[in-house]
Amino acid sequence: MGSSEERLLESLTSRYSEWIMEALGDLSHDLNFLITDPCIAGHPIVFASRGFLTMSGFSREEVVGRNGRIFQGPETDRRSVMEIREAIREERTMQISLLNYRKDGTPHWILFRLYPVFGRDDARVVHFVAVQVPIPRRRSSSGRQVARGGSLFGACRNEVRSDLEFRCCLPFDSYEDSDNRGLKGEEMREAGDSEKQKAIDGAAEILSKLMQYSKLTGRVVCVKRPTSPQPGFSHISSSLCTSLGRIKQSFVLTDPHLFDMPIVYASDAFLSLTGYGRDEVLGRNCRFLGGPRTDVDALKQINESILAEKACTVRILNYRKDGTSFWNLLHISPVRNSTGKIAFYVGVQVDEGAKNDVHGLSPAVRQLGAVGAVKVAVRSLSSCAGSSSRSSS
Amino acid sequence: MVSLTRREGDYPFVNQNAIQEQLKSCEAPLRGFETLVYLVCASMQRNGAYDEFEFTADDEQSLLDTLILSQWEDRAWKGQLSFDVTSCETKILGGKNLTAQLNEEWNSYFLKEFERKAFQPSGGIIKPSYLENNIEDIFFCVARGEMEKSVFFPITEAPQDGILIIVNINPVEYGHIFLVPYCNYQRTQCIARAIQLITNTASEVNNSSFRMFYDYFSAMNADRTYFQASYFANPLPVELLPTIPIFGTSTDEIYIQEVSDYPLNTLVFTSKNLKKLADIMGEICWTLQHLNTVFNLLISDCGTKMYLFPQVHLPVTGRHLHTWECGGYFVYSRSSDFSDVCELEITQRLASVSLDTKGFQSLKKRCLGITDKLA
């Protein structure tokens, strides 16, 4: 939350052109879907279809800019939510029956289908598309009471059923009705073939529109992960983007494996501090922040530390886009991934004039706190784009 | 100074004579000790509707999270850790994502050494000499506050009771710390009481990567209650597995589940009401300690989820598993062991400490009974 409206709109128009809003609006009115941007802090919704708004009872303003969790409620199965979270992290498609809540608080079952949308040239996820198809109540219910809020994991149904029966026989003295005590709740609804087909067909329409319109801007998207990114681009997975979005300090990630060690990630606070736009800094080496009075020795110290693969702090004069200068207490540190090798360098900027924050934390403490948070986030990644490396054994 | 309420009388250990004795003999280790203090706000219930149902990580770094990470990174940068754990190679094994880490500098005796250094041999009190000699290792102290919001005092006298946050220089992952509950007016550290503030701490950190651990291997551990925590950006393997619900209430929404398809029989306790969850887990842990059960506790999801890993007793030569191992994360200090390790080996290791079906049923019944009584 807190992203400006322009940024949310730009997330779509910069990739699919300004005509995408109309094109998506032209799709069938009972097609319910959301488009989210994992690279904006908080992973917000950037588009909600008219059908979705009708189904959920929310207005556009109440939905765009918010995270998808707002549609969950007390009886939503936590495990299902976790499965969705993992699919997002692993940047793959998935399908699940889910209990969502409308604005008026009433729950309803939907078939939820998730699709990542990849940028063809940079091989990263640029959006997620989530299609929802309502699942109607069936006339004949199975009569089986299910655990509160959700399913018992389709794969081992028989196993589970027999475990439930076994449990009934155990002498739990304190229970009157061991089978049902505490297990009342919404009965899980399975999606039928018609719902599944509707979801698939609807998604195909949406995705084909996105692919078509992305050709207008040249920033083409595709639905299958591109096998290898074009040279010159580095992979920042969407889950890394989301983790980094939590860090409110000014910082950049640079990639030492690419020519001239360019910036591959810049926080919003960095852009505010320096006055540049995101597209003006990504792909460039940090030296553009230097200017006429920047001390050459400070730059040398930075280079030496990087060659030695060590962390350092330097006080360096930097220049904003508007030409004004500020003293930057810059801390640079190597950041390693799950293979143990260096994946990036993080540079955290502190404006020397900055004061302690509302909690009384000094800028130096916040700076190291940001470094730590980046190290935790990157440590979860392997070298392969998005997914963990798997051993064959 | 903020006044802190005493919580006596809840548990059977409090003995007024012992308190008097202790105060006289000046065993209170943190009397007069000055440190950074973080006072947790008064209310423990996790309010904000359905925070834990998240698509993504939490929105912003919390104050406590920033404090822990910055202090840890500071020690790392100054070279005060035994090794850079982030430079250790890891690999994933098989469909359950069981994880192995190669760290040739891993000291598997480190925890025993820490216990010996930090705790009095007679009981669970922190040695004053430990505090004096290891002042650099101590980050700050977490204690209960009375105010609406959590606050942070740069340097002040440590409160009468709280948790000391101490760096673990032999980390299993980034940010590995010890959380040592202490109490200036009571001899024994009662697990039930400690769990309350520990759970509160997890909630205050508010970072889904932050995972807390508790190992209980023998009666000696009851006297030396301490927790550990570390940051794992990916969930531990056990957390990704399906679960079978076996209990749920309509009021406080305490749920108990059993992890399915995992070689180590495991129970999961979840709730949005953290105070109630901590109460129940505290009682369960206290009971298990008194029944001489070996067990571990994993606290994740900002304090809303607790995994209970009961283990069988082993012969003298055997080694019980640490909590992260129970969760499916193993450290190898020999390169050959690391290259050779496979999913089957770890699976067998987990299975070898697991309770059998009968033992697990009995434990489940006991846990359900306690939960039902307190829920």
CSV table of N, CA, C and O in Angstrom, one decimal, chain B residues 84-142:
chain,number,residue,atom,x,y,z
B,84,ASP,N,31.8,-16.8,8.1
B,84,ASP,CA,30.7,-16.2,7.3
B,84,ASP,C,29.8,-17.3,6.9
B,84,ASP,O,30.1,-18.0,5.9
B,85,VAL,N,28.7,-17.4,7.6
B,85,VAL,CA,27.8,-18.5,7.2
B,85,VAL,C,27.2,-18.4,5.8
B,85,VAL,O,26.8,-19.4,5.2
B,86,THR,N,27.1,-17.1,5.4
B,86,THR,CA,26.5,-17.0,4.0
B,86,THR,C,27.4,-17.5,2.9
B,86,THR,O,27.0,-17.7,1.8
B,87,SER,N,28.7,-17.7,3.3
B,87,SER,CA,29.6,-18.3,2.2
B,87,SER,C,29.5,-19.8,2.2
B,87,SER,O,30.3,-20.4,1.4
B,88,CYS,N,28.7,-20.4,3.0
B,88,CYS,CA,28.6,-21.9,3.1
B,88,CYS,C,27.6,-22.3,2.0
B,88,CYS,O,26.5,-21.8,1.8
B,89,GLU,N,28.1,-23.3,1.3
B,89,GLU,CA,27.3,-23.9,0.2
B,89,GLU,C,26.1,-24.7,0.8
B,89,GLU,O,26.3,-25.4,1.8
B,90,THR,N,25.0,-24.6,0.1
B,90,THR,CA,23.8,-25.5,0.6
B,90,THR,C,23.3,-26.2,-0.7
B,90,THR,O,23.5,-25.8,-1.8
B,91,LYS,N,22.6,-27.3,-0.4
B,91,LYS,CA,22.0,-28.0,-1.5
B,91,LYS,C,20.6,-28.6,-1.1
B,91,LYS,O,20.5,-28.9,0.1
B,92,ILE,N,19.7,-28.7,-2.0
B,92,ILE,CA,18.4,-29.2,-1.7
B,92,ILE,C,18.4,-30.7,-2.2
B,92,ILE,O,18.9,-31.0,-3.2
B,93,LEU,N,17.7,-31.5,-1.4
B,93,LEU,CA,17.7,-32.9,-1.7
B,93,LEU,C,16.2,-33.4,-1.8
B,93,LEU,O,15.5,-33.4,-0.8
B,94,GLY,N,15.9,-33.8,-3.0
B,94,GLY,CA,14.6,-34.5,-3.1
B,94,GLY,C,13.4,-33.5,-3.1
B,94,GLY,O,13.5,-32.3,-2.9
B,95,GLY,N,12.2,-34.2,-3.2
B,95,GLY,CA,11.0,-33.4,-3.3
B,95,GLY,C,10.5,-32.7,-2.1
B,95,GLY,O,9.8,-31.8,-2.1
B,96,LYS,N,11.1,-33.1,-0.9
B,96,LYS,CA,10.6,-32.4,0.3
B,96,LYS,C,11.6,-31.3,0.6
B,96,LYS,O,11.4,-30.7,1.7
B,97,ASN,N,12.5,-31.0,-0.3
B,97,ASN,CA,13.4,-29.8,-0.1
B,97,ASN,C,14.3,-29.9,1.2
B,97,ASN,O,14.7,-28.9,1.7
B,98,LEU,N,14.6,-31.2,1.6
B,98,LEU,CA,15.5,-31.3,2.7
B,98,LEU,C,16.8,-30.6,2.3
B,98,LEU,O,17.2,-30.7,1.2
B,99,THR,N,17.4,-30.0,3.3
B,99,THR,CA,18.5,-29.1,2.9
B,99,THR,C,19.8,-29.5,3.7
B,99,THR,O,19.7,-29.8,4.9
B,100,ALA,N,20.9,-29.5,3.0
B,100,ALA,CA,22.2,-29.8,3.6
B,100,ALA,C,23.1,-28.6,3.4
B,100,ALA,O,23.1,-27.9,2.3
B,101,GLN,N,23.9,-28.3,4.4
B,101,GLN,CA,24.8,-27.1,4.3
B,101,GLN,C,26.2,-27.7,4.6
B,101,GLN,O,26.4,-28.5,5.5
B,102,LEU,N,27.2,-27.2,3.8
B,102,LEU,CA,28.6,-27.6,4.1
B,102,LEU,C,29.3,-26.5,4.8
B,102,LEU,O,29.4,-25.3,4.3
B,103,ASN,N,29.8,-26.7,6.0
B,103,ASN,CA,30.5,-25.7,6.8
B,103,ASN,C,31.6,-26.4,7.5
B,103,ASN,O,31.5,-27.0,8.6
B,104,GLU,N,32.8,-26.3,6.9
B,104,GLU,CA,34.0,-27.0,7.5
B,104,GLU,C,34.4,-26.4,8.8
B,104,GLU,O,35.2,-27.0,9.5
B,105,GLU,N,33.9,-25.2,9.2
B,105,GLU,CA,34.3,-24.6,10.4
B,105,GLU,C,33.2,-24.7,11.5
B,105,GLU,O,33.3,-24.1,12.6
B,106,TRP,N,32.2,-25.5,11.2
B,106,TRP,CA,31.1,-25.7,12.2
B,106,TRP,C,31.6,-26.4,13.4
B,106,TRP,O,32.2,-27.4,13.3
B,107,ASN,N,31.3,-25.8,14.5
B,107,ASN,CA,31.7,-26.4,15.8
B,107,ASN,C,30.5,-27.1,16.4
B,107,ASN,O,29.6,-26.4,17.0
B,108,SER,N,30.4,-28.4,16.4
B,108,SER,CA,29.2,-29.0,16.9
B,108,SER,C,29.1,-29.1,18.4
B,108,SER,O,28.1,-29.4,18.9
B,109,TYR,N,30.2,-28.7,19.1
B,109,TYR,CA,30.2,-28.7,20.5
B,109,TYR,C,29.8,-27.3,21.0
B,109,TYR,O,29.8,-27.0,22.2
B,110,PHE,N,29.6,-26.4,20.1
B,110,PHE,CA,29.5,-25.0,20.5
B,110,PHE,C,28.4,-24.7,21.5
B,110,PHE,O,28.6,-24.0,22.5
B,111,LEU,N,27.2,-25.4,21.3
B,111,LEU,CA,26.1,-25.1,22.2
B,111,LEU,C,26.5,-25.6,23.7
B,111,LEU,O,26.2,-24.9,24.6
B,112,LYS,N,27.1,-26.8,23.8
B,112,LYS,CA,27.5,-27.3,25.1
B,112,LYS,C,28.5,-26.3,25.7
B,112,LYS,O,28.4,-26.0,26.9
B,113,GLU,N,29.4,-25.8,24.9
B,113,GLU,CA,30.4,-24.9,25.5
B,113,GLU,C,29.7,-23.6,25.9
B,113,GLU,O,30.1,-23.0,27.0
B,114,PHE,N,28.7,-23.1,25.2
B,114,PHE,CA,28.0,-21.9,25.6
B,114,PHE,C,27.3,-22.1,26.9
B,114,PHE,O,27.3,-21.3,27.8
B,115,GLU,N,26.6,-23.3,27.0
B,115,GLU,CA,25.9,-23.6,28.3
B,115,GLU,C,26.9,-23.6,29.5
B,115,GLU,O,26.5,-23.1,30.5
B,116,ARG,N,28.0,-24.2,29.2
B,116,ARG,CA,29.0,-24.3,30.3
B,116,ARG,C,29.5,-22.9,30.7
B,116,ARG,O,29.7,-22.6,31.9
B,117,LYS,N,29.7,-22.1,29.7
B,117,LYS,CA,30.3,-20.7,30.0
B,117,LYS,C,29.2,-19.8,30.6
B,117,LYS,O,29.6,-19.0,31.4
B,118,ALA,N,28.0,-20.0,30.2
B,118,ALA,CA,27.0,-18.9,30.5
B,118,ALA,C,26.2,-19.2,31.8
B,118,ALA,O,25.8,-18.3,32.5
B,119,PHE,N,26.0,-20.5,32.1
B,119,PHE,CA,25.1,-20.8,33.2
B,119,PHE,C,25.9,-21.4,34.4
B,119,PHE,O,26.8,-22.1,34.3
B,120,GLN,N,25.4,-21.0,35.6
B,120,GLN,CA,25.9,-21.6,36.8
B,120,GLN,C,25.7,-23.1,36.8
B,120,GLN,O,24.7,-23.6,36.4
B,121,PRO,N,26.7,-23.8,37.3
B,121,PRO,CA,26.5,-25.3,37.3
B,121,PRO,C,25.3,-25.7,38.2
B,121,PRO,O,24.7,-26.7,37.9
B,122,SER,N,25.1,-25.0,39.2
B,122,SER,CA,24.0,-25.4,40.2
B,122,SER,C,22.6,-25.2,39.6
B,122,SER,O,21.7,-25.9,39.9
B,123,GLY,N,22.5,-24.1,38.9
B,123,GLY,CA,21.1,-23.9,38.4
B,123,GLY,C,21.1,-23.0,37.2
B,123,GLY,O,22.1,-22.8,36.6
B,124,GLY,N,20.0,-22.5,36.8
B,124,GLY,CA,19.8,-21.8,35.5
B,124,GLY,C,20.2,-20.4,35.5
B,124,GLY,O,19.7,-19.7,34.6
B,125,ILE,N,21.0,-19.9,36.4
B,125,ILE,CA,21.3,-18.5,36.5
B,125,ILE,C,22.5,-18.2,35.6
B,125,ILE,O,23.5,-18.9,35.6
B,126,ILE,N,22.4,-17.1,35.0
B,126,ILE,CA,23.6,-16.6,34.1
B,126,ILE,C,24.7,-16.2,35.0
B,126,ILE,O,24.5,-15.6,36.0
B,127,LYS,N,25.9,-16.7,34.7
B,127,LYS,CA,27.1,-16.3,35.5
B,127,LYS,C,27.4,-14.8,35.3
B,127,LYS,O,27.5,-14.4,34.2
B,128,PRO,N,27.6,-14.1,36.4
B,128,PRO,CA,28.0,-12.7,36.2
B,128,PRO,C,29.3,-12.6,35.4
B,128,PRO,O,29.5,-11.7,34.7
B,129,SER,N,30.2,-13.6,35.6
B,129,SER,CA,31.5,-13.5,34.9
B,129,SER,C,31.2,-13.6,33.4
B,129,SER,O,32.0,-13.1,32.6
B,130,TYR,N,30.2,-14.4,33.0
B,130,TYR,CA,29.9,-14.5,31.6
B,130,TYR,C,29.6,-13.1,31.0
B,130,TYR,O,30.0,-12.7,30.0
B,131,LEU,N,28.7,-12.4,31.8
B,131,LEU,CA,28.3,-11.1,31.3
B,131,LEU,C,29.5,-10.1,31.2
B,131,LEU,O,29.7,-9.4,30.3
B,132,GLU,N,30.4,-10.2,32.2
B,132,GLU,CA,31.6,-9.3,32.2
B,132,GLU,C,32.5,-9.6,31.0
B,132,GLU,O,33.0,-8.7,30.4
B,133,ASN,N,32.7,-10.9,30.8
B,133,ASN,CA,33.7,-11.3,29.8
B,133,ASN,C,33.2,-11.3,28.4
B,133,ASN,O,33.9,-11.3,27.4
B,134,ASN,N,31.9,-11.2,28.2
B,134,ASN,CA,31.3,-11.3,26.9
B,134,ASN,C,30.4,-10.2,26.6
B,134,ASN,O,29.4,-10.3,25.8
B,135,ILE,N,30.7,-9.0,27.1
B,135,ILE,CA,29.8,-7.9,27.0
B,135,ILE,C,29.6,-7.5,25.5
B,135,ILE,O,28.6,-7.1,25.1
B,136,GLU,N,30.7,-7.8,24.7
B,136,GLU,CA,30.6,-7.5,23.3
B,136,GLU,C,29.5,-8.4,22.6
B,136,GLU,O,29.0,-8.0,21.5
B,137,ASP,N,29.3,-9.6,23.1
B,137,ASP,CA,28.4,-10.5,22.5
B,137,ASP,C,26.9,-10.2,22.8
B,137,ASP,O,26.0,-10.7,22.1
B,138,ILE,N,26.7,-9.3,23.7
B,138,ILE,CA,25.3,-9.1,24.2
B,138,ILE,C,24.7,-7.9,23.4
B,138,ILE,O,25.3,-6.8,23.4
B,139,PHE,N,23.7,-8.2,22.7
B,139,PHE,CA,23.1,-7.1,21.8
B,139,PHE,C,22.3,-6.2,22.7
B,139,PHE,O,22.5,-5.0,22.7
B,140,PHE,N,21.2,-6.7,23.3
B,140,PHE,CA,20.4,-5.9,24.1
B,140,PHE,C,19.4,-6.8,24.9
B,140,PHE,O,19.6,-8.1,24.9
B,141,CYS,N,18.5,-6.2,25.6
B,141,CYS,CA,17.6,-7.0,26.5
B,141,CYS,C,16.2,-6.7,26.1
B,141,CYS,O,15.9,-5.5,25.8
B,142,VAL,N,15.4,-7.7,26.0
B,142,VAL,CA,13.9,-7.5,25.7
B,142,VAL,C,13.2,-7.7,27.0
B,142,VAL,O,13.4,-8.7,27.7
